[in-house]
Amino acid sequence: MSALKMSALPYRQMIYADYNSTAPVLKSVAEVMQPYLAECFGNPAADYCRLGVVARDALEEARLNLARLLSANGEEVVFLSGGTESCFHALMGAYLARPEKKHIITSAVEHAAVLRTVELLERPPFNCQVTYLAVDRHGVVCLDELAKAILPKTGIVSIMLANNETGVVMPIARIAEVCRQSDIVLHTDAVQAVGKMPVNFRELDVDLLSVSGHKFGAPKGIGALLVRDAALWRPVVVGGGQENGRRGGTPAVALAVGLGQAAVKADVFLSENGEEKLLSVLEAFESCLRKEISGCFINGSGATRLSNTSSVVFGNIIAKQLVENLSSRNIVISAGAACSAAKLDPSHVLRAMGLSDMECMSTARISFGPNATLDEAVSLAKALAEEVNALRNAAKDEVSRRLC
Ligand code: PLP
């Protein structure tokens, strides 16, 4: 759809249930950013003038706001462009700090931001060995396998906090206990978790944690890496030594201010029981789906999941078709992860959970926003039922036609 047509159709008039792909910028986020896009344009490093001081103060306040949401210290927050860059910095920086530790452990269900980076580290000149931990049928990383996979040369473990496709939450604090015993740096890709569930940097006991702003109400192009111990990590982008020497380049002040405000709003959402309220919406949605659509099932339903995500196997339909049909009714959901939706490749996440190719192809992801309502969830479930049943009937008709 062209930008012009989209502008005639505000997202509030759609059912937008693709928040794990991206979220709208919150109104208050856009408002607090505004001055830093125009009159307060100073370079935070230019603290010899008032403009620079104003920019620096705004950047530092944003850092503290994000740190507060994550129970971290401001000094641990490094601003950068988003989740992909954060995961890259985390892994490459941890490797550079201890290049003699040439074994990395990750999981089979990570996002491409981690998977493509470890593939890079597998090749020359890095020549690391990578072990991919399996997940159980609920999509949870097998802890027993982690202990078995550790070698004397294991330097890094990278396991996501919540999966982008299924919403399944991984036992990171328990993984941290294992890593602590073996002098291993632990990175968690918390891109999908931050803003949706409480994320406590201290309690998770990880060394590195990745955040992306556009998943919870900040603009695209801003994220952060939390670094606990600078001795276990090296900067990857150096340049002018910004971000306390940890990420060169003039900081994106307006975007960082937006991220800080999104963190403030996320704090409010979580402290006002937003997660519990959203969970009741999700439960109503799933029970309506089960009632209206025979044979559908929810991936990861036996595990702890984010309160906004349902990954549904409909069976006997192609989810891509379903997504397109719903899109023409102004309803947005996705088939698999957003980045792989253009291809008809079965999702690596669902395959790792033991789904057949056909089950993978018939899976759609519904990811609600923080303000989703019961009415919206039920309307969506009913629309899904209509479209799934229509697709199933069309497939049956096609089979009968061909058999005649
Ligand atoms: N990690 C996870 C789990 C994600 O879901 C995503 C984006 O979908 C990323 C990393 C990459 O984040 P960004 O889009 O900010 O680069």
Coordinates of C-alpha atoms and ligand atoms in Angstrom, one line a residue:
M1 CA 0.0 0.0 0.0
S2 CA 1.4 3.5 -0.9
A3 CA 2.2 5.9 1.9
L4 CA -0.6 8.2 0.6
K5 CA -3.2 5.4 1.0
M6 CA -1.8 4.5 4.4
S7 CA -2.1 8.1 5.5
A8 CA -5.8 8.0 4.8
L9 CA -6.1 4.9 7.0
P10 CA -4.7 5.6 10.5
Y11 CA -3.7 2.4 12.3
R12 CA -6.3 3.1 14.9
Q13 CA -8.9 2.2 12.3
M14 CA -7.3 -1.1 11.6
I15 CA -6.8 -4.1 13.8
Y16 CA -3.1 -3.9 14.1
A17 CA -1.8 -7.1 15.8
D18 CA 1.8 -7.2 14.6
Y19 CA 3.5 -5.5 17.5
N20 CA 6.4 -8.0 17.5
S21 CA 7.3 -6.7 14.1
T22 CA 7.1 -3.1 15.1
A23 CA 5.0 -0.7 17.3
P24 CA 3.7 2.8 16.6
V25 CA 5.6 5.6 18.1
L26 CA 3.8 6.6 21.3
K27 CA 2.3 10.1 21.2
S28 CA 4.2 11.3 24.3
V29 CA 7.4 9.9 22.7
A30 CA 6.9 12.0 19.6
E31 CA 6.2 15.0 21.7
V32 CA 9.3 14.8 23.9
M33 CA 11.5 14.2 20.9
Q34 CA 10.2 17.3 19.0
P35 CA 12.5 19.9 20.5
Y36 CA 15.6 17.8 19.9
L37 CA 14.8 17.5 16.2
A38 CA 14.7 21.3 15.8
E39 CA 15.8 24.0 18.2
C40 CA 17.8 21.8 20.6
F41 CA 20.0 20.4 17.9
G42 CA 23.3 20.6 19.8
N43 CA 26.0 18.0 19.8
P44 CA 26.2 16.4 23.3
A45 CA 30.0 16.4 23.1
A46 CA 30.0 20.2 22.5
D47 CA 29.6 21.0 26.2
Y48 CA 31.4 24.3 25.8
C49 CA 28.1 25.8 24.6
R50 CA 24.6 25.8 26.0
L51 CA 23.2 23.9 23.0
G52 CA 25.6 21.1 23.7
V53 CA 24.9 21.0 27.4
V54 CA 21.1 20.8 26.8
A55 CA 21.7 17.9 24.3
R56 CA 24.0 16.1 26.8
D57 CA 21.6 16.5 29.7
A58 CA 18.7 15.1 27.6
L59 CA 20.8 12.2 26.5
E60 CA 21.9 11.4 30.1
E61 CA 18.3 11.6 31.3
A62 CA 17.2 9.2 28.5
R63 CA 20.0 6.9 29.6
L64 CA 18.7 6.9 33.2
N65 CA 15.1 6.4 32.1
L66 CA 16.1 3.3 30.2
A67 CA 18.4 2.1 33.0
R68 CA 15.5 2.5 35.5
L69 CA 13.2 0.3 33.4
L70 CA 15.8 -2.4 33.3
S71 CA 17.1 -2.1 36.9
A72 CA 20.5 -1.2 35.6
N73 CA 22.9 1.7 36.1
G74 CA 23.1 4.5 33.6
E75 CA 26.8 3.8 33.0
E76 CA 25.9 0.4 31.7
V77 CA 23.7 1.7 28.9
V78 CA 25.2 2.2 25.4
F79 CA 22.9 3.8 22.9
L80 CA 23.1 2.5 19.3
S81 CA 20.8 2.0 16.3
G82 CA 18.7 -0.9 17.3
G83 CA 18.4 -4.6 18.1
T84 CA 20.5 -6.0 15.2
E85 CA 23.4 -3.6 15.9
S86 CA 23.1 -4.4 19.6
C87 CA 23.4 -8.1 19.2
F88 CA 26.3 -7.7 16.8
H89 CA 28.1 -5.4 19.2
A90 CA 27.4 -7.8 22.1
L91 CA 28.8 -10.9 20.4
M92 CA 31.6 -9.3 18.4
G93 CA 32.7 -7.2 21.4
A94 CA 32.7 -10.2 23.7
Y95 CA 34.7 -12.2 21.2
L96 CA 37.3 -9.4 20.8
A97 CA 37.7 -9.1 24.6
R98 CA 38.8 -12.8 24.8
P99 CA 39.7 -14.0 21.3
E100 CA 41.3 -17.1 22.7
K101 CA 37.9 -18.4 23.8
K102 CA 36.8 -19.8 20.5
H103 CA 33.5 -21.6 21.3
I104 CA 30.1 -19.9 21.3
I105 CA 26.8 -21.5 22.4
T106 CA 23.5 -20.1 21.2
S107 CA 20.1 -21.6 20.4
A108 CA 18.4 -22.9 17.3
V109 CA 15.6 -20.4 17.7
E110 CA 17.5 -17.1 17.9
H111 CA 16.7 -14.1 15.7
A112 CA 18.8 -13.5 12.6
A113 CA 20.5 -10.7 14.5
V114 CA 22.3 -13.3 16.5
L115 CA 22.4 -16.2 14.1
R116 CA 24.0 -14.3 11.3
T117 CA 26.6 -12.8 13.7
V118 CA 27.7 -16.2 15.1
E119 CA 27.9 -17.5 11.5
L120 CA 30.3 -14.6 10.8
L121 CA 32.3 -15.6 13.9
E122 CA 32.5 -19.1 12.6
R123 CA 34.3 -18.0 9.5
P124 CA 37.9 -16.8 9.1
P125 CA 39.6 -14.8 10.5
F126 CA 37.6 -15.6 13.7
N127 CA 37.3 -19.4 13.3
C128 CA 35.0 -19.9 16.3
Q129 CA 33.1 -23.1 16.8
V130 CA 29.4 -22.7 17.4
T131 CA 27.0 -25.0 19.2
Y132 CA 23.2 -24.5 18.7
L133 CA 21.2 -25.7 21.6
A134 CA 17.9 -27.5 20.8
V135 CA 14.6 -26.5 22.2
D136 CA 11.9 -28.7 23.6
R137 CA 8.5 -29.0 21.9
H138 CA 7.3 -25.9 23.8
G139 CA 10.1 -23.9 22.4
V140 CA 12.2 -23.7 25.6
V141 CA 16.0 -24.1 25.4
C142 CA 17.1 -27.4 26.9
L143 CA 19.1 -26.6 30.0
D144 CA 20.6 -30.0 30.2
E145 CA 22.1 -29.6 26.8
L146 CA 23.7 -26.3 27.9
A147 CA 25.8 -27.9 30.7
K148 CA 26.8 -30.7 28.3
A149 CA 27.8 -28.3 25.5
I150 CA 30.3 -26.3 27.6
L151 CA 34.0 -26.7 26.7
P152 CA 37.1 -25.2 28.3
K153 CA 37.2 -22.8 25.4
T154 CA 33.6 -21.7 25.6
G155 CA 33.6 -17.8 25.9
I156 CA 30.1 -16.7 25.0
V157 CA 26.6 -18.0 25.5
S158 CA 23.8 -16.0 23.7
I159 CA 20.2 -17.0 24.4
M160 CA 17.2 -14.7 23.8
L161 CA 14.9 -13.7 26.6
A162 CA 11.7 -14.0 24.6
N163 CA 11.2 -15.5 21.2
N164 CA 9.9 -13.1 18.5
E165 CA 7.7 -15.8 16.8
T166 CA 6.2 -17.7 19.7
G167 CA 6.7 -15.3 22.6
V168 CA 8.2 -18.2 24.6
V169 CA 10.3 -16.9 27.6
M170 CA 13.7 -18.6 28.2
P171 CA 15.0 -19.4 31.7
I172 CA 17.8 -16.9 31.5
A173 CA 18.5 -16.6 35.2
R174 CA 19.1 -20.3 35.4
I175 CA 21.3 -20.2 32.3
A176 CA 23.3 -17.4 34.0
E177 CA 23.9 -19.7 37.0
V178 CA 25.5 -22.3 34.7
C179 CA 27.6 -19.6 32.9
R180 CA 28.8 -18.1 36.2
Q181 CA 30.4 -21.4 37.1
S182 CA 32.4 -21.6 33.9
D183 CA 33.6 -18.0 33.4
I184 CA 31.4 -17.5 30.3
V185 CA 30.0 -14.2 29.1
L186 CA 26.2 -14.3 28.8
H187 CA 24.4 -12.2 26.3
T188 CA 20.6 -12.1 26.1
D189 CA 18.7 -10.7 23.2
A190 CA 15.9 -9.0 25.1
V191 CA 14.5 -7.1 22.1
Q192 CA 11.0 -8.7 22.4
A193 CA 10.9 -8.8 26.2
V194 CA 11.7 -5.2 27.0
G195 CA 8.5 -3.2 27.6
K196 CA 6.3 -6.3 27.6
M197 CA 7.5 -8.0 30.8
P198 CA 9.6 -7.0 33.7
V199 CA 13.3 -7.2 32.7
N200 CA 15.7 -6.9 35.6
F201 CA 19.4 -6.7 34.4
R202 CA 20.6 -7.5 37.9
E203 CA 18.3 -10.5 38.6
L204 CA 18.8 -12.0 35.2
D205 CA 22.5 -11.8 36.0
V206 CA 23.6 -11.5 32.4
D207 CA 26.7 -9.6 31.1
L208 CA 25.2 -8.1 28.0
L209 CA 21.6 -7.3 27.1
S210 CA 20.1 -6.1 23.8
V211 CA 17.2 -3.6 23.5
S212 CA 15.4 -2.2 20.4
G213 CA 13.2 0.9 20.7
H214 CA 10.8 0.3 17.9
K215 CA 9.3 -2.8 19.6
F216 CA 7.8 -0.7 22.5
G217 CA 6.9 2.7 21.3
A218 CA 10.2 4.5 20.4
P219 CA 11.1 5.2 16.8
K220 CA 13.0 2.9 14.6
G221 CA 16.8 3.5 14.5
I222 CA 17.4 3.5 18.3
G223 CA 18.3 0.7 20.7
A224 CA 20.8 0.0 23.4
L225 CA 23.3 -2.6 24.6
L226 CA 23.7 -3.0 28.4
V227 CA 27.3 -3.9 29.3
R228 CA 27.9 -5.0 32.9
D229 CA 31.6 -5.4 33.0
A230 CA 33.7 -3.4 30.5
A231 CA 36.6 -5.8 31.0
L232 CA 34.6 -8.6 29.3
W233 CA 33.7 -6.7 26.2
R234 CA 35.5 -4.5 23.6
P235 CA 33.9 -1.6 21.6
V236 CA 33.4 -2.5 18.0
V237 CA 32.8 1.0 16.6
V238 CA 35.4 3.4 18.0
G239 CA 35.5 6.7 16.1
G240 CA 35.3 9.8 18.3
G241 CA 35.0 7.8 21.5
Q242 CA 31.3 8.7 22.1
E243 CA 29.2 6.8 24.6
N244 CA 32.1 6.7 27.0
G245 CA 34.3 5.1 24.3
R246 CA 31.9 2.2 23.7
R247 CA 30.2 3.3 20.5
G248 CA 31.7 5.9 18.3
G249 CA 29.5 8.3 16.3
T250 CA 27.5 11.4 17.3
P251 CA 24.6 10.1 19.4
A252 CA 21.1 10.3 18.0
V253 CA 19.9 12.6 20.8
A254 CA 16.2 12.9 19.7
L255 CA 15.9 9.2 19.2
A256 CA 17.5 8.4 22.5
V257 CA 15.1 10.9 24.2
G258 CA 12.3 9.0 22.5
L259 CA 13.7 5.7 23.8
G260 CA 13.9 7.1 27.3
Q261 CA 10.3 8.2 27.2
A262 CA 9.1 4.8 25.8
A263 CA 10.9 3.3 28.8
V264 CA 9.0 5.6 31.2
K265 CA 5.7 4.6 29.6
A266 CA 6.7 0.9 29.7
D267 CA 7.4 1.3 33.5
V268 CA 3.9 2.7 33.9
F269 CA 2.4 -0.1 31.8
L270 CA 4.1 -2.8 34.0
S271 CA 3.5 -1.1 37.3
E272 CA -0.3 -0.7 36.5
N273 CA -0.6 -4.5 35.9
G274 CA -0.6 -4.0 32.1
E275 CA 0.9 -7.4 31.6
E276 CA -1.9 -9.2 33.5
K277 CA -4.6 -7.2 31.7
L278 CA -3.0 -8.1 28.4
L279 CA -2.8 -11.7 29.4
S280 CA -6.5 -11.8 30.0
V281 CA -7.1 -10.4 26.5
L282 CA -4.8 -13.0 25.0
E283 CA -6.5 -15.8 26.9
A284 CA -9.9 -14.6 25.6
F285 CA -8.5 -14.4 22.1
E286 CA -7.1 -17.9 22.2
S287 CA -10.2 -19.5 23.8
C288 CA -12.4 -17.8 21.1
L289 CA -10.0 -19.2 18.4
R290 CA -10.1 -22.7 19.8
K291 CA -13.9 -22.5 19.9
E292 CA -14.3 -21.1 16.3
I293 CA -11.6 -23.0 14.4
S294 CA -11.4 -26.8 14.7
G295 CA -8.0 -28.4 15.0
C296 CA -6.0 -25.2 15.6
F297 CA -3.3 -25.1 18.3
I298 CA -1.0 -22.5 19.9
N299 CA 2.7 -23.0 19.8
G300 CA 4.5 -22.8 23.1
S301 CA 1.2 -23.1 25.1
G302 CA 3.0 -25.3 27.6
A303 CA 5.6 -22.7 28.4
T304 CA 5.7 -19.2 29.9
R305 CA 5.0 -16.8 27.1
L306 CA 4.8 -13.0 26.6
S307 CA 1.4 -11.8 27.4
N308 CA 0.9 -10.3 23.9
T309 CA 1.9 -13.2 21.5
S310 CA 0.0 -16.1 20.0
S311 CA 1.6 -18.3 17.4
V312 CA -1.2 -20.3 16.0
V313 CA -1.1 -23.4 13.8
F314 CA -4.3 -23.4 11.7
G315 CA -3.6 -26.5 9.6
N316 CA -4.5 -27.1 6.0
I317 CA -4.1 -23.5 4.9
I318 CA -1.2 -21.3 3.8
A319 CA -0.8 -18.7 6.5
K320 CA 0.7 -16.2 3.9
Q321 CA -2.7 -16.3 2.1
L322 CA -4.5 -15.8 5.3
V323 CA -2.3 -12.8 6.2
E324 CA -3.0 -11.2 2.7
N325 CA -6.8 -11.8 3.0
L326 CA -6.9 -10.2 6.4
S327 CA -4.8 -7.3 5.2
S328 CA -7.5 -6.5 2.6
R329 CA -9.9 -6.2 5.6
N330 CA -7.4 -3.8 7.4
I331 CA -6.3 -6.4 9.8
V332 CA -2.6 -6.8 10.3
I333 CA -1.0 -10.0 11.6
S334 CA 2.0 -11.9 10.2
A335 CA 3.0 -15.3 9.0
G336 CA 6.2 -16.3 10.8
A337 CA 8.8 -13.6 11.6
A338 CA 8.4 -10.3 9.8
C339 CA 11.8 -10.6 8.2
S340 CA 11.1 -14.0 6.6
A341 CA 7.5 -13.4 5.7
A342 CA 8.4 -12.5 2.1
K343 CA 9.8 -16.0 1.5
L344 CA 7.9 -19.2 1.9
D345 CA 10.6 -20.8 3.9
P346 CA 9.3 -22.7 6.9
S347 CA 10.3 -20.9 10.1
H348 CA 13.5 -22.2 11.7
V349 CA 11.9 -21.5 15.1
L350 CA 8.9 -23.7 14.5
R351 CA 11.0 -26.4 12.8
A352 CA 13.3 -26.5 15.9
M353 CA 10.1 -27.1 18.0
G354 CA 9.4 -30.2 15.9
L355 CA 6.6 -28.8 13.6
S356 CA 6.2 -30.3 10.2
D357 CA 6.7 -28.1 7.1
M358 CA 3.0 -28.0 6.6
E359 CA 2.4 -26.9 10.2
C360 CA 5.0 -24.2 9.8
M361 CA 3.4 -22.9 6.6
S362 CA 0.0 -22.8 8.3
T363 CA 1.2 -20.8 11.3
A364 CA 0.4 -17.1 11.8
R365 CA 1.7 -14.8 14.6
I366 CA -0.7 -12.5 16.4
S367 CA 1.0 -9.9 18.6
F368 CA -1.1 -7.4 20.4
G369 CA -0.2 -3.9 21.6
P370 CA -0.2 -2.8 25.2
N371 CA -3.7 -1.3 24.8
A372 CA -5.4 -4.2 23.1
T373 CA -9.0 -4.7 24.2
L374 CA -11.2 -7.7 24.7
D375 CA -13.5 -6.4 21.9
E376 CA -10.6 -6.1 19.5
A377 CA -9.3 -9.6 20.4
V378 CA -12.7 -11.2 19.9
S379 CA -13.3 -9.4 16.6
L380 CA -9.9 -10.6 15.4
A381 CA -10.6 -14.2 16.4
K382 CA -13.9 -14.1 14.5
A383 CA -12.3 -12.6 11.4
L384 CA -9.6 -15.2 11.6
A385 CA -12.2 -17.9 11.9
E386 CA -14.1 -16.6 8.8
E387 CA -11.0 -16.4 6.7
V388 CA -9.5 -19.8 7.8
N389 CA -12.8 -21.6 7.2
A390 CA -13.1 -19.9 3.8
L391 CA -9.6 -21.0 2.9
R392 CA -10.2 -24.5 4.1
N393 CA -13.5 -24.7 2.1
A394 CA -11.8 -23.4 -1.0
A395 CA -9.1 -26.0 -0.7
K396 CA -11.8 -28.8 -0.3
D397 CA -13.6 -27.5 -3.4
E398 CA -10.4 -27.5 -5.4
V399 CA -9.7 -31.1 -4.4
S400 CA -13.2 -32.2 -5.3
R401 CA -13.0 -30.3 -8.6
R402 CA -9.8 -32.0 -9.5
L403 CA -11.2 -35.4 -8.5
C404 CA -14.2 -35.0 -10.8
Ligands
PLP1 N1 16.1 -9.7 18.1 C1 14.8 -10.0 18.1 C2 14.3 -11.1 19.0 C3 13.9 -9.4 17.2 O1 12.6 -9.8 17.2 C4 14.4 -8.4 16.4 C5 13.5 -7.7 15.4 O2 12.4 -8.2 15.0 C6 15.7 -8.0 16.4 C7 16.6 -8.7 17.3 C8 16.3 -7.0 15.6 O3 15.9 -5.7 16.1 P1 15.9 -4.4 15.1 O4 14.8 -4.5 14.2 O5 15.8 -3.3 16.1 O6 17.2 -4.4 14.4

